[in-house]
Backbone as CSV, one residue per row, in Angstrom:
resi,resn,N_x,N_y,N_z,CA_x,CA_y,CA_z,C_x,C_y,C_z
1,MET,0.855,-1.189,0.000,0.000,0.000,0.000,0.893,1.243,0.000
2,LEU,0.617,2.181,-0.917,1.386,3.407,-1.001,0.620,4.543,-0.337
3,ILE,1.348,5.466,0.255,0.717,6.580,0.957,1.336,7.883,0.460
4,ASN,0.475,8.868,0.147,0.962,10.224,-0.120,-0.119,11.205,0.297
5,ASP,0.004,12.458,-0.137,-0.939,13.480,0.305,-2.370,13.209,-0.137
6,PHE,-2.524,12.308,-1.099,-3.856,12.017,-1.602,-4.487,10.831,-0.864
7,GLY,-3.791,10.270,0.135,-4.360,9.173,0.913,-3.750,7.836,0.543
8,ASP,-4.331,6.784,1.076,-3.847,5.438,0.838,-4.491,4.869,-0.429
9,TYR,-3.709,4.140,-1.204,-4.277,3.447,-2.341,-3.306,2.381,-2.823
10,THR,-3.837,1.394,-3.523,-3.008,0.381,-4.144,-2.335,0.995,-5.361
11,GLU,-1.111,0.569,-5.646,-0.354,1.143,-6.750,-1.144,1.081,-8.057
12,LEU,-1.162,2.191,-8.776,-1.847,2.288,-10.054,-0.803,2.318,-11.166
13,GLU,-1.141,1.724,-12.304,-0.167,1.503,-13.366,-0.705,2.021,-14.693
14,MET,0.178,2.675,-15.450,-0.195,3.300,-16.717,0.870,3.032,-17.773
15,ILE,0.417,2.779,-19.011,1.307,2.799,-20.172,1.027,4.095,-20.917
16,LEU,2.074,4.894,-21.156,1.941,6.223,-21.738,2.633,6.281,-23.098
17,ALA,1.865,6.552,-24.157,2.382,6.607,-25.525,2.629,8.053,-25.950
18,HIS,3.603,8.234,-26.817,3.962,9.581,-27.289,3.097,10.025,-28.458
19,GLY,3.269,11.295,-28.851,2.565,11.852,-29.988,3.278,11.556,-31.296
20,ALA,2.745,12.105,-32.392,3.243,11.744,-33.717,4.667,12.225,-33.984
21,GLY,5.029,13.412,-33.482,6.281,14.023,-33.903,7.448,13.907,-32.954
22,ALA,7.229,13.420,-31.758,8.310,13.331,-30.772,8.119,12.088,-29.929
23,GLY,9.240,11.438,-29.562,9.170,10.156,-28.882,9.035,10.252,-27.378
24,MET,9.329,9.134,-26.730,9.083,9.028,-25.297,10.029,9.886,-24.462
25,GLN,11.108,10.397,-25.080,12.048,11.247,-24.360,11.800,12.734,-24.617
26,SER,10.686,13.085,-25.223,10.404,14.498,-25.489,10.220,15.247,-24.175
27,PRO,10.442,16.556,-24.165,10.265,17.326,-22.929,8.869,17.148,-22.316
28,PHE,7.821,17.125,-23.160,6.470,16.949,-22.624,6.328,15.594,-21.950
29,MET,6.773,14.533,-22.621,6.631,13.187,-22.059,7.424,13.039,-20.759
30,LEU,8.613,13.600,-20.733,9.429,13.507,-19.524,8.808,14.293,-18.377
31,ALA,8.340,15.510,-18.683,7.774,16.357,-17.627,6.496,15.753,-17.063
32,LEU,5.615,15.253,-17.938,4.373,14.655,-17.464,4.652,13.381,-16.668
33,SER,5.534,12.537,-17.196,5.865,11.293,-16.491,6.439,11.577,-15.108
34,GLU,7.311,12.577,-15.026,7.923,12.930,-13.742,6.861,13.311,-12.720
35,ARG,5.889,14.073,-13.152,4.831,14.512,-12.220,3.902,13.352,-11.849
36,LEU,3.586,12.504,-12.793,2.762,11.338,-12.477,3.482,10.411,-11.504
37,GLU,4.760,10.183,-11.749,5.528,9.286,-10.885,5.741,9.884,-9.502
38,SER,5.766,11.214,-9.405,5.909,11.847,-8.088,4.689,11.584,-7.213
39,LEU,3.573,11.183,-7.848,2.359,10.834,-7.125,2.280,9.329,-6.869
40,SER,3.415,8.654,-7.075,3.543,7.207,-6.850,2.768,6.368,-7.856
41,LEU,2.472,6.941,-9.016,1.935,6.149,-10.107,3.089,5.442,-10.817
42,ARG,2.822,4.263,-11.315,3.823,3.521,-12.076,3.578,3.786,-13.553
43,VAL,4.520,4.424,-14.219,4.340,4.858,-15.605,5.340,4.142,-16.507
44,HIS,4.827,3.495,-17.544,5.663,2.843,-18.553,5.582,3.660,-19.831
45,ARG,6.721,4.146,-20.323,6.761,4.849,-21.605,7.389,3.933,-22.660
46,PHE,7.052,4.163,-23.916,7.649,3.378,-24.998,7.621,4.183,-26.273
47,ASN,8.421,3.778,-27.247,8.393,4.358,-28.584,7.664,3.423,-29.529
48,PHE,6.809,3.986,-30.379,6.250,3.202,-31.469,7.384,2.783,-32.409
49,ASP,7.123,1.767,-33.225,8.183,1.202,-34.073,8.817,2.246,-34.986
50,TYR,8.022,3.124,-35.600,8.590,4.110,-36.520,9.514,5.077,-35.786
51,MET,9.186,5.384,-34.509,10.036,6.281,-33.731,11.336,5.588,-33.332
52,GLU,11.260,4.297,-33.061,12.483,3.533,-32.799,13.404,3.579,-34.017
53,ALA,12.839,3.461,-35.217,13.641,3.534,-36.436,14.271,4.910,-36.594
54,ILE,13.525,5.968,-36.276,14.073,7.323,-36.323,15.248,7.455,-35.360
55,GLN,15.081,6.908,-34.161,16.149,6.996,-33.163,17.401,6.252,-33.631
56,ARG,17.215,5.160,-34.383,18.366,4.366,-34.836,19.147,5.053,-35.941
57,ASP,18.440,5.566,-36.961,19.173,6.064,-38.127,19.071,7.571,-38.343
58,GLY,18.254,8.259,-37.532,18.159,9.701,-37.637,17.341,10.205,-38.811
59,ARG,16.745,9.309,-39.576,15.947,9.710,-40.737,14.501,9.906,-40.324
60,ARG,13.975,11.090,-40.637,12.589,11.379,-40.296,11.653,10.536,-41.150
61,ARG,10.570,10.085,-40.569,9.563,9.315,-41.291,8.221,9.548,-40.629
62,PRO,7.137,9.394,-41.355,5.806,9.610,-40.761,5.434,8.458,-39.842
63,PRO,4.425,8.661,-39.014,3.954,7.557,-38.173,3.480,6.384,-39.025
64,ASP,3.560,5.189,-38.446,3.004,4.010,-39.097,1.497,4.164,-39.244
65,ARG,0.889,3.341,-40.064,-0.566,3.321,-40.173,-1.165,2.754,-38.893
66,MET,-2.426,3.064,-38.669,-3.056,2.734,-37.399,-2.977,1.256,-37.026
67,PRO,-3.185,0.302,-37.934,-3.085,-1.107,-37.514,-1.734,-1.449,-36.893
68,ARG,-0.652,-0.896,-37.444,0.664,-1.193,-36.877,0.866,-0.468,-35.553
69,LEU,0.347,0.749,-35.424,0.436,1.461,-34.148,-0.311,0.689,-33.059
70,LEU,-1.484,0.174,-33.403,-2.265,-0.601,-32.438,-1.536,-1.884,-32.050
71,GLU,-0.943,-2.544,-33.029,-0.211,-3.783,-32.742,0.967,-3.512,-31.817
72,CYS,1.662,-2.402,-32.039,2.793,-2.038,-31.191,2.335,-1.756,-29.767
73,PHE,1.250,-0.989,-29.619,0.739,-0.663,-28.282,0.297,-1.951,-27.573
74,GLU,-0.361,-2.832,-28.293,-0.831,-4.072,-27.675,0.342,-4.944,-27.229
75,ARG,1.448,-4.906,-27.968,2.663,-5.628,-27.547,3.171,-5.096,-26.219
76,GLN,3.093,-3.766,-26.030,3.552,-3.178,-24.770,2.689,-3.658,-23.611
77,VAL,1.381,-3.734,-23.844,0.480,-4.230,-22.791,0.858,-5.647,-22.416
78,ALA,1.107,-6.495,-23.415,1.461,-7.882,-23.141,2.814,-7.986,-22.451
79,ALA,3.755,-7.106,-22.835,5.125,-7.229,-22.339,5.251,-6.942,-20.853
80,ILE,4.445,-6.027,-20.297,4.634,-5.694,-18.884,4.000,-6.721,-17.960
81,GLY,3.108,-7.549,-18.511,2.591,-8.664,-17.728,1.445,-8.359,-16.787
82,THR,1.031,-7.116,-16.711,-0.111,-6.760,-15.870,-1.400,-7.085,-16.618
83,PRO,-2.363,-7.765,-16.009,-3.627,-8.026,-16.704,-4.246,-6.714,-17.175
84,PRO,-4.756,-6.666,-18.407,-5.352,-5.422,-18.925,-6.398,-4.825,-17.992
85,GLU,-7.152,-5.681,-17.303,-8.211,-5.198,-16.410,-7.677,-4.366,-15.256
86,GLN,-6.366,-4.456,-14.992,-5.754,-3.705,-13.897,-4.905,-2.539,-14.411
87,LEU,-4.999,-2.245,-15.686,-4.075,-1.320,-16.324,-4.809,-0.151,-16.962
88,PHE,-4.220,1.041,-16.843,-4.676,2.221,-17.585,-3.744,2.424,-18.782
89,ILE,-4.310,2.799,-19.918,-3.479,3.133,-21.067,-3.714,4.597,-21.410
90,ALA,-2.664,5.248,-21.882,-2.706,6.707,-22.024,-1.832,7.147,-23.178
91,GLY,-2.012,8.398,-23.583,-1.165,8.900,-24.639,-1.290,10.388,-24.851
92,LYS,-0.233,10.942,-25.407,-0.188,12.331,-25.847,-0.656,12.382,-27.293
93,SER,-1.689,13.161,-27.598,-2.150,13.394,-28.962,-2.381,12.073,-29.703
94,MET,-1.583,11.778,-30.730,-1.754,10.545,-31.489,-1.729,9.320,-30.589
95,GLY,-0.832,9.321,-29.593,-0.758,8.190,-28.675,-2.053,7.986,-27.916
96,GLY,-2.753,9.086,-27.596,-4.041,8.978,-26.932,-5.106,8.426,-27.859
97,ARG,-5.033,8.808,-29.128,-5.987,8.260,-30.096,-5.788,6.756,-30.249
98,VAL,-4.533,6.324,-30.327,-4.259,4.889,-30.433,-4.766,4.168,-29.184
99,ALA,-4.508,4.750,-28.019,-4.978,4.142,-26.767,-6.496,4.001,-26.758
100,SER,-7.197,5.024,-27.246,-8.658,4.969,-27.239,-9.177,3.897,-28.200
101,LEU,-8.525,3.731,-29.334,-8.918,2.676,-30.265,-8.627,1.301,-29.677
102,LEU,-7.496,1.163,-29.009,-7.164,-0.113,-28.379,-8.194,-0.465,-27.308
103,ALA,-8.711,0.541,-26.635,-9.683,0.320,-25.561,-11.064,-0.066,-26.080
104,THR,-11.256,-0.110,-27.392,-12.516,-0.628,-27.937,-12.450,-2.139,-28.106
105,ARG,-11.249,-2.701,-27.921,-11.130,-4.156,-28.114,-10.358,-4.853,-26.990
106,LEU,-9.813,-4.074,-26.075,-9.060,-4.644,-24.960,-9.677,-4.129,-23.664
107,PRO,-9.986,-5.006,-22.707,-10.705,-4.567,-21.497,-9.792,-3.930,-20.458
108,VAL,-9.222,-2.773,-20.801,-8.374,-2.060,-19.848,-9.239,-1.330,-18.836
109,ARG,-8.603,-0.837,-17.776,-9.334,-0.172,-16.696,-9.810,1.218,-17.104
110,GLY,-9.043,1.899,-17.933,-9.409,3.247,-18.356,-8.392,3.799,-19.339
111,VAL,-8.768,4.892,-19.997,-7.915,5.574,-20.977,-7.737,7.019,-20.550
112,LEU,-6.512,7.535,-20.680,-6.234,8.942,-20.402,-5.560,9.547,-21.624
113,CYS,-6.080,10.682,-22.094,-5.555,11.324,-23.303,-5.163,12.765,-22.995
114,TYR,-3.970,13.137,-23.395,-3.452,14.481,-23.149,-3.342,15.206,-24.491
115,GLY,-4.324,16.097,-24.755,-4.389,16.766,-26.047,-4.888,15.810,-27.122
116,TYR,-6.149,15.402,-27.020,-6.670,14.437,-27.986,-6.842,15.118,-29.351
117,PRO,-6.422,14.455,-30.439,-6.573,15.044,-31.783,-7.981,14.795,-32.337
118,PHE,-8.947,15.552,-31.843,-10.333,15.354,-32.261,-10.507,15.527,-33.763
119,HIS,-9.714,16.414,-34.364,-9.704,16.598,-35.812,-8.361,17.212,-36.174
120,PRO,-7.921,17.098,-37.428,-6.686,17.777,-37.832,-6.873,19.294,-37.723
121,PRO,-5.811,20.037,-37.398,-5.934,21.496,-37.322,-6.469,22.080,-38.638
122,GLY,-7.460,22.965,-38.509,-8.042,23.598,-39.678,-9.048,22.749,-40.425
123,LYS,-9.334,21.543,-39.899,-10.297,20.652,-40.566,-11.331,20.169,-39.545
124,PRO,-12.140,21.081,-39.008,-13.074,20.719,-37.940,-14.224,19.821,-38.374
125,ASP,-14.301,19.492,-39.663,-15.333,18.557,-40.118,-14.820,17.124,-40.187
126,ASN,-13.525,16.952,-39.966,-12.916,15.621,-40.055,-12.734,15.055,-38.640
127,TRP,-13.839,14.681,-38.018,-13.812,14.239,-36.622,-13.256,12.823,-36.479
128,ARG,-12.497,12.627,-35.396,-11.919,11.306,-35.086,-12.574,10.761,-33.818
129,THR,-13.882,10.724,-33.839,-14.632,10.365,-32.630,-15.584,9.194,-32.836
130,ALA,-15.677,8.658,-34.052,-16.697,7.648,-34.351,-16.571,6.415,-33.467
131,HIS,-15.344,6.067,-33.082,-15.133,4.840,-32.302,-15.397,5.011,-30.814
132,LEU,-15.551,6.238,-30.338,-15.609,6.464,-28.896,-16.843,5.824,-28.251
133,GLY,-17.893,5.647,-29.013,-19.071,4.972,-28.482,-18.851,3.495,-28.225
134,GLU,-17.750,2.954,-28.744,-17.445,1.535,-28.572,-16.454,1.280,-27.434
135,LEU,-16.069,2.330,-26.707,-15.118,2.163,-25.608,-15.641,1.169,-24.577
136,LEU,-14.746,0.327,-24.077,-15.101,-0.658,-23.058,-14.813,-0.161,-21.651
137,CYS,-14.438,1.110,-21.530,-14.023,1.648,-20.237,-14.184,3.169,-20.249
138,PRO,-14.010,3.844,-19.103,-14.036,5.310,-19.075,-12.813,5.908,-19.770
139,MET,-12.973,7.106,-20.273,-11.874,7.821,-20.935,-11.836,9.254,-20.434
140,GLY,-10.680,9.686,-19.973,-10.466,11.058,-19.550,-9.611,11.793,-20.568
141,VAL,-9.993,13.026,-20.888,-9.254,13.850,-21.847,-8.901,15.167,-21.174
142,TRP,-7.615,15.562,-21.262,-7.157,16.857,-20.745,-6.785,17.700,-21.959
143,GLN,-7.602,18.701,-22.247,-7.519,19.453,-23.499,-7.336,20.936,-23.214
144,GLY,-6.313,21.528,-23.813,-6.111,22.968,-23.678,-7.213,23.749,-24.365
145,THR,-7.600,24.868,-23.792,-8.662,25.678,-24.400,-8.213,26.305,-25.720
146,ARG,-6.907,26.328,-26.002,-6.398,26.857,-27.274,-5.919,25.749,-28.214
147,ASP,-6.292,24.525,-27.956,-5.812,23.395,-28.753,-6.465,23.407,-30.140
148,PRO,-5.686,23.536,-31.230,-6.275,23.577,-32.572,-6.803,22.224,-33.040
149,PHE,-6.533,21.159,-32.273,-7.038,19.831,-32.615,-8.442,19.595,-32.032
150,GLY,-9.025,20.620,-31.436,-10.368,20.488,-30.872,-10.576,21.508,-29.773
151,THR,-11.347,22.546,-30.068,-11.572,23.618,-29.101,-12.852,23.362,-28.308
152,GLN,-12.987,24.117,-27.243,-14.175,23.999,-26.404,-15.434,24.332,-27.205
153,GLU,-15.364,25.356,-28.036,-16.523,25.749,-28.843,-16.907,24.653,-29.828
154,GLU,-15.908,24.082,-30.490,-16.183,23.017,-31.454,-16.806,21.794,-30.787
155,LEU,-16.262,21.416,-29.642,-16.737,20.205,-28.975,-18.095,20.402,-28.331
156,SER,-18.459,21.645,-28.041,-19.782,21.895,-27.469,-20.888,21.616,-28.482
157,ALA,-20.515,21.536,-29.753,-21.513,21.342,-30.812,-21.722,19.878,-31.178
158,ILE,-20.940,18.971,-30.582,-21.116,17.551,-30.899,-21.428,16.782,-29.616
159,ALA,-22.021,15.624,-29.791,-22.372,14.779,-28.643,-21.319,13.695,-28.478
160,LEU,-20.657,13.690,-27.335,-19.690,12.647,-27.022,-20.347,11.603,-26.127
161,PRO,-19.903,10.356,-26.181,-20.455,9.322,-25.309,-20.255,9.672,-23.841
162,GLU,-21.136,9.181,-22.997,-21.083,9.535,-21.581,-19.827,9.019,-20.894
163,GLN,-19.162,8.011,-21.463,-17.941,7.503,-20.816,-16.714,8.372,-21.086
164,VAL,-16.894,9.438,-21.890,-15.781,10.348,-22.184,-15.915,11.599,-21.333
165,GLU,-14.893,11.872,-20.518,-14.870,13.047,-19.649,-13.778,13.998,-20.137
166,ILE,-14.128,15.257,-20.371,-13.143,16.242,-20.820,-12.857,17.227,-19.705
167,ARG,-11.580,17.472,-19.453,-11.125,18.494,-18.516,-10.475,19.603,-19.338
168,TRP,-11.029,20.800,-19.289,-10.471,21.911,-20.061,-9.374,22.588,-19.270
169,ILE,-8.207,22.729,-19.895,-7.034,23.330,-19.263,-6.898,24.763,-19.762
170,GLU,-7.176,25.697,-18.889,-7.258,27.112,-19.243,-5.970,27.615,-19.879
171,SER,-6.110,28.218,-21.071,-5.038,28.880,-21.810,-4.048,27.898,-22.454
172,GLY,-4.229,26.603,-22.253,-3.275,25.635,-22.780,-3.412,25.425,-24.277
173,ASN,-2.277,25.180,-24.943,-2.300,24.795,-26.356,-2.217,23.267,-26.445
174,HIS,-1.807,22.737,-27.583,-1.780,21.280,-27.751,-0.750,20.614,-26.830
175,ASP,0.262,21.362,-26.423,1.261,20.860,-25.477,1.007,21.368,-24.064
176,LEU,-0.194,21.912,-23.849,-0.585,22.462,-22.547,0.347,23.588,-22.105
177,GLU,0.814,24.360,-23.076,1.572,25.568,-22.786,0.610,26.748,-22.779
178,PRO,0.587,27.546,-21.714,-0.340,28.676,-21.635,0.244,29.938,-22.260
179,LEU,-0.626,30.892,-22.543,-0.163,32.213,-22.949,0.593,32.866,-21.801
180,ARG,1.637,33.597,-22.122,2.434,34.232,-21.079,1.603,35.201,-20.248
181,ARG,0.704,35.916,-20.924,-0.084,36.921,-20.204,-1.101,36.294,-19.248
182,SER,-1.310,34.988,-19.330,-2.262,34.326,-18.439,-1.745,34.237,-17.010
183,GLY,-0.419,34.366,-16.839,0.168,34.205,-15.521,0.362,32.754,-15.122
184,LEU,-0.010,31.839,-16.014,0.138,30.409,-15.755,1.437,29.902,-16.369
185,THR,1.865,28.712,-15.960,3.050,28.089,-16.532,2.714,26.674,-16.971
186,GLN,3.467,26.170,-17.951,3.260,24.783,-18.376,3.541,23.827,-17.222
187,SER,4.553,24.130,-16.439,4.873,23.279,-15.296,3.695,23.179,-14.338
188,GLY,3.076,24.316,-14.041,1.936,24.314,-13.134,0.739,23.584,-13.713
189,LEU,0.506,23.777,-15.028,-0.611,23.082,-15.662,-0.390,21.575,-15.671
190,LEU,0.846,21.138,-15.937,1.132,19.709,-15.939,0.967,19.101,-14.550
191,GLN,1.306,19.870,-13.515,1.096,19.367,-12.159,-0.388,19.171,-11.884
192,THR,-1.192,20.141,-12.303,-2.641,20.016,-12.140,-3.176,18.815,-12.908
193,VAL,-2.704,18.642,-14.134,-3.137,17.512,-14.961,-2.748,16.189,-14.311
194,ALA,-1.534,16.108,-13.779,-1.094,14.867,-13.130,-1.965,14.536,-11.925
195,GLU,-2.253,15.542,-11.099,-3.078,15.303,-9.915,-4.500,14.901,-10.314
196,ASP,-5.026,15.531,-11.371,-6.363,15.187,-11.825,-6.373,13.797,-12.465
197,SER,-5.267,13.426,-13.110,-5.153,12.080,-13.674,-5.205,11.033,-12.566
198,LEU,-4.522,11.293,-11.479,-4.565,10.372,-10.341,-5.993,10.247,-9.818
199,ALA,-6.684,11.366,-9.692,-8.062,11.332,-9.202,-8.953,10.508,-10.144
200,PHE,-8.774,10.695,-11.452,-9.534,9.922,-12.439,-9.254,8.430,-12.280
201,MET,-7.987,8.073,-12.149,-7.600,6.666,-12.040,-8.148,6.046,-10.748
202,ARG,-8.097,6.794,-9.698,-8.630,6.265,-8.425,-10.133,6.069,-8.490
203,ARG,-10.824,6.992,-9.167,-12.286,6.867,-9.283,-12.690,5.631,-10.053
204,HIS,-11.830,5.215,-10.977,-12.190,4.103,-11.841,-11.373,2.855,-11.528
205,SER,-10.933,2.748,-10.301,-10.164,1.570,-9.870,-11.029,0.667,-8.986
Protein backbone atom coordinates (compact mmCIF):
# COMPACT_ATOMS: atom_id res chain seq x y z
CA MET A 1 0.00 0.00 0.00
CA LEU A 2 1.39 3.41 -1.00
CA ILE A 3 0.72 6.58 0.96
CA ASN A 4 0.96 10.22 -0.12
CA ASP A 5 -0.94 13.48 0.31
CA PHE A 6 -3.86 12.02 -1.60
CA GLY A 7 -4.36 9.17 0.91
CA ASP A 8 -3.85 5.44 0.84
CA TYR A 9 -4.28 3.45 -2.34
CA THR A 10 -3.01 0.38 -4.14
CA GLU A 11 -0.35 1.14 -6.75
CA LEU A 12 -1.85 2.29 -10.05
CA GLU A 13 -0.17 1.50 -13.37
CA MET A 14 -0.19 3.30 -16.72
CA ILE A 15 1.31 2.80 -20.17
CA LEU A 16 1.94 6.22 -21.74
CA ALA A 17 2.38 6.61 -25.52
CA HIS A 18 3.96 9.58 -27.29
CA GLY A 19 2.56 11.85 -29.99
CA ALA A 20 3.24 11.74 -33.72
CA GLY A 21 6.28 14.02 -33.90
CA ALA A 22 8.31 13.33 -30.77
CA GLY A 23 9.17 10.16 -28.88
CA MET A 24 9.08 9.03 -25.30
CA GLN A 25 12.05 11.25 -24.36
CA SER A 26 10.40 14.50 -25.49
CA PRO A 27 10.26 17.33 -22.93
CA PHE A 28 6.47 16.95 -22.62
CA MET A 29 6.63 13.19 -22.06
CA LEU A 30 9.43 13.51 -19.52
CA ALA A 31 7.77 16.36 -17.63
CA LEU A 32 4.37 14.66 -17.46
CA SER A 33 5.86 11.29 -16.49
CA GLU A 34 7.92 12.93 -13.74
CA ARG A 35 4.83 14.51 -12.22
CA LEU A 36 2.76 11.34 -12.48
CA GLU A 37 5.53 9.29 -10.89
CA SER A 38 5.91 11.85 -8.09
CA LEU A 39 2.36 10.83 -7.13
CA SER A 40 3.54 7.21 -6.85
CA LEU A 41 1.94 6.15 -10.11
CA ARG A 42 3.82 3.52 -12.08
CA VAL A 43 4.34 4.86 -15.60
CA HIS A 44 5.66 2.84 -18.55
CA ARG A 45 6.76 4.85 -21.60
CA PHE A 46 7.65 3.38 -25.00
CA ASN A 47 8.39 4.36 -28.58
CA PHE A 48 6.25 3.20 -31.47
CA ASP A 49 8.18 1.20 -34.07
CA TYR A 50 8.59 4.11 -36.52
CA MET A 51 10.04 6.28 -33.73
CA GLU A 52 12.48 3.53 -32.80
CA ALA A 53 13.64 3.53 -36.44
CA ILE A 54 14.07 7.32 -36.32
CA GLN A 55 16.15 7.00 -33.16
CA ARG A 56 18.37 4.37 -34.84
CA ASP A 57 19.17 6.06 -38.13
CA GLY A 58 18.16 9.70 -37.64
CA ARG A 59 15.95 9.71 -40.74
CA ARG A 60 12.59 11.38 -40.30
CA ARG A 61 9.56 9.32 -41.29
CA PRO A 62 5.81 9.61 -40.76
CA PRO A 63 3.95 7.56 -38.17
CA ASP A 64 3.00 4.01 -39.10
CA ARG A 65 -0.57 3.32 -40.17
CA MET A 66 -3.06 2.73 -37.40
CA PRO A 67 -3.09 -1.11 -37.51
CA ARG A 68 0.66 -1.19 -36.88
CA LEU A 69 0.44 1.46 -34.15
CA LEU A 70 -2.26 -0.60 -32.44
CA GLU A 71 -0.21 -3.78 -32.74
CA CYS A 72 2.79 -2.04 -31.19
CA PHE A 73 0.74 -0.66 -28.28
CA GLU A 74 -0.83 -4.07 -27.68
CA ARG A 75 2.66 -5.63 -27.55
CA GLN A 76 3.55 -3.18 -24.77
CA VAL A 77 0.48 -4.23 -22.79
CA ALA A 78 1.46 -7.88 -23.14
CA ALA A 79 5.12 -7.23 -22.34
CA ILE A 80 4.63 -5.69 -18.88
CA GLY A 81 2.59 -8.66 -17.73
CA THR A 82 -0.11 -6.76 -15.87
CA PRO A 83 -3.63 -8.03 -16.70
CA PRO A 84 -5.35 -5.42 -18.93
CA GLU A 85 -8.21 -5.20 -16.41
CA GLN A 86 -5.75 -3.70 -13.90
CA LEU A 87 -4.07 -1.32 -16.32
CA PHE A 88 -4.68 2.22 -17.58
CA ILE A 89 -3.48 3.13 -21.07
CA ALA A 90 -2.71 6.71 -22.02
CA GLY A 91 -1.16 8.90 -24.64
CA LYS A 92 -0.19 12.33 -25.85
CA SER A 93 -2.15 13.39 -28.96
CA MET A 94 -1.75 10.54 -31.49
CA GLY A 95 -0.76 8.19 -28.67
CA GLY A 96 -4.04 8.98 -26.93
CA ARG A 97 -5.99 8.26 -30.10
CA VAL A 98 -4.26 4.89 -30.43
CA ALA A 99 -4.98 4.14 -26.77
CA SER A 100 -8.66 4.97 -27.24
CA LEU A 101 -8.92 2.68 -30.27
CA LEU A 102 -7.16 -0.11 -28.38
CA ALA A 103 -9.68 0.32 -25.56
CA THR A 104 -12.52 -0.63 -27.94
CA ARG A 105 -11.13 -4.16 -28.11
CA LEU A 106 -9.06 -4.64 -24.96
CA PRO A 107 -10.71 -4.57 -21.50
CA VAL A 108 -8.37 -2.06 -19.85
CA ARG A 109 -9.33 -0.17 -16.70
CA GLY A 110 -9.41 3.25 -18.36
CA VAL A 111 -7.92 5.57 -20.98
CA LEU A 112 -6.23 8.94 -20.40
CA CYS A 113 -5.55 11.32 -23.30
CA TYR A 114 -3.45 14.48 -23.15
CA GLY A 115 -4.39 16.77 -26.05
CA TYR A 116 -6.67 14.44 -27.99
CA PRO A 117 -6.57 15.04 -31.78
CA PHE A 118 -10.33 15.35 -32.26
CA HIS A 119 -9.70 16.60 -35.81
CA PRO A 120 -6.69 17.78 -37.83
CA PRO A 121 -5.93 21.50 -37.32
CA GLY A 122 -8.04 23.60 -39.68
CA LYS A 123 -10.30 20.65 -40.57
CA PRO A 124 -13.07 20.72 -37.94
CA ASP A 125 -15.33 18.56 -40.12
CA ASN A 126 -12.92 15.62 -40.05
CA TRP A 127 -13.81 14.24 -36.62
CA ARG A 128 -11.92 11.31 -35.09
CA THR A 129 -14.63 10.37 -32.63
CA ALA A 130 -16.70 7.65 -34.35
CA HIS A 131 -15.13 4.84 -32.30
CA LEU A 132 -15.61 6.46 -28.90
CA GLY A 133 -19.07 4.97 -28.48
CA GLU A 134 -17.45 1.54 -28.57
CA LEU A 135 -15.12 2.16 -25.61
CA LEU A 136 -15.10 -0.66 -23.06
CA CYS A 137 -14.02 1.65 -20.24
CA PRO A 138 -14.04 5.31 -19.08
CA MET A 139 -11.87 7.82 -20.93
CA GLY A 140 -10.47 11.06 -19.55
CA VAL A 141 -9.25 13.85 -21.85
CA TRP A 142 -7.16 16.86 -20.74
CA GLN A 143 -7.52 19.45 -23.50
CA GLY A 144 -6.11 22.97 -23.68
CA THR A 145 -8.66 25.68 -24.40
CA ARG A 146 -6.40 26.86 -27.27
CA ASP A 147 -5.81 23.40 -28.75
CA PRO A 148 -6.27 23.58 -32.57
CA PHE A 149 -7.04 19.83 -32.62
CA GLY A 150 -10.37 20.49 -30.87
CA THR A 151 -11.57 23.62 -29.10
CA GLN A 152 -14.18 24.00 -26.40
CA GLU A 153 -16.52 25.75 -28.84
CA GLU A 154 -16.18 23.02 -31.45
CA LEU A 155 -16.74 20.21 -28.98
CA SER A 156 -19.78 21.89 -27.47
CA ALA A 157 -21.51 21.34 -30.81
CA ILE A 158 -21.12 17.55 -30.90
CA ALA A 159 -22.37 14.78 -28.64
CA LEU A 160 -19.69 12.65 -27.02
CA PRO A 161 -20.45 9.32 -25.31
CA GLU A 162 -21.08 9.54 -21.58
CA GLN A 163 -17.94 7.50 -20.82
CA VAL A 164 -15.78 10.35 -22.18
CA GLU A 165 -14.87 13.05 -19.65
CA ILE A 166 -13.14 16.24 -20.82
CA ARG A 167 -11.12 18.49 -18.52
CA TRP A 168 -10.47 21.91 -20.06
CA ILE A 169 -7.03 23.33 -19.26
CA GLU A 170 -7.26 27.11 -19.24
CA SER A 171 -5.04 28.88 -21.81
CA GLY A 172 -3.27 25.64 -22.78
CA ASN A 173 -2.30 24.80 -26.36
CA HIS A 174 -1.78 21.28 -27.75
CA ASP A 175 1.26 20.86 -25.48
CA LEU A 176 -0.58 22.46 -22.55
CA GLU A 177 1.57 25.57 -22.79
CA PRO A 178 -0.34 28.68 -21.64
CA LEU A 179 -0.16 32.21 -22.95
CA ARG A 180 2.43 34.23 -21.08
CA ARG A 181 -0.08 36.92 -20.20
CA SER A 182 -2.26 34.33 -18.44
CA GLY A 183 0.17 34.20 -15.52
CA LEU A 184 0.14 30.41 -15.75
CA THR A 185 3.05 28.09 -16.53
CA GLN A 186 3.26 24.78 -18.38
CA SER A 187 4.87 23.28 -15.30
CA GLY A 188 1.94 24.31 -13.13
CA LEU A 189 -0.61 23.08 -15.66
CA LEU A 190 1.13 19.71 -15.94
CA GLN A 191 1.10 19.37 -12.16
CA THR A 192 -2.64 20.02 -12.14
CA VAL A 193 -3.14 17.51 -14.96
CA ALA A 194 -1.09 14.87 -13.13
CA GLU A 195 -3.08 15.30 -9.92
CA ASP A 196 -6.36 15.19 -11.82
CA SER A 197 -5.15 12.08 -13.67
CA LEU A 198 -4.57 10.37 -10.34
CA ALA A 199 -8.06 11.33 -9.20
CA PHE A 200 -9.53 9.92 -12.44
CA MET A 201 -7.60 6.67 -12.04
CA ARG A 202 -8.63 6.26 -8.43
CA ARG A 203 -12.29 6.87 -9.28
CA HIS A 204 -12.19 4.10 -11.84
CA SER A 205 -10.16 1.57 -9.87
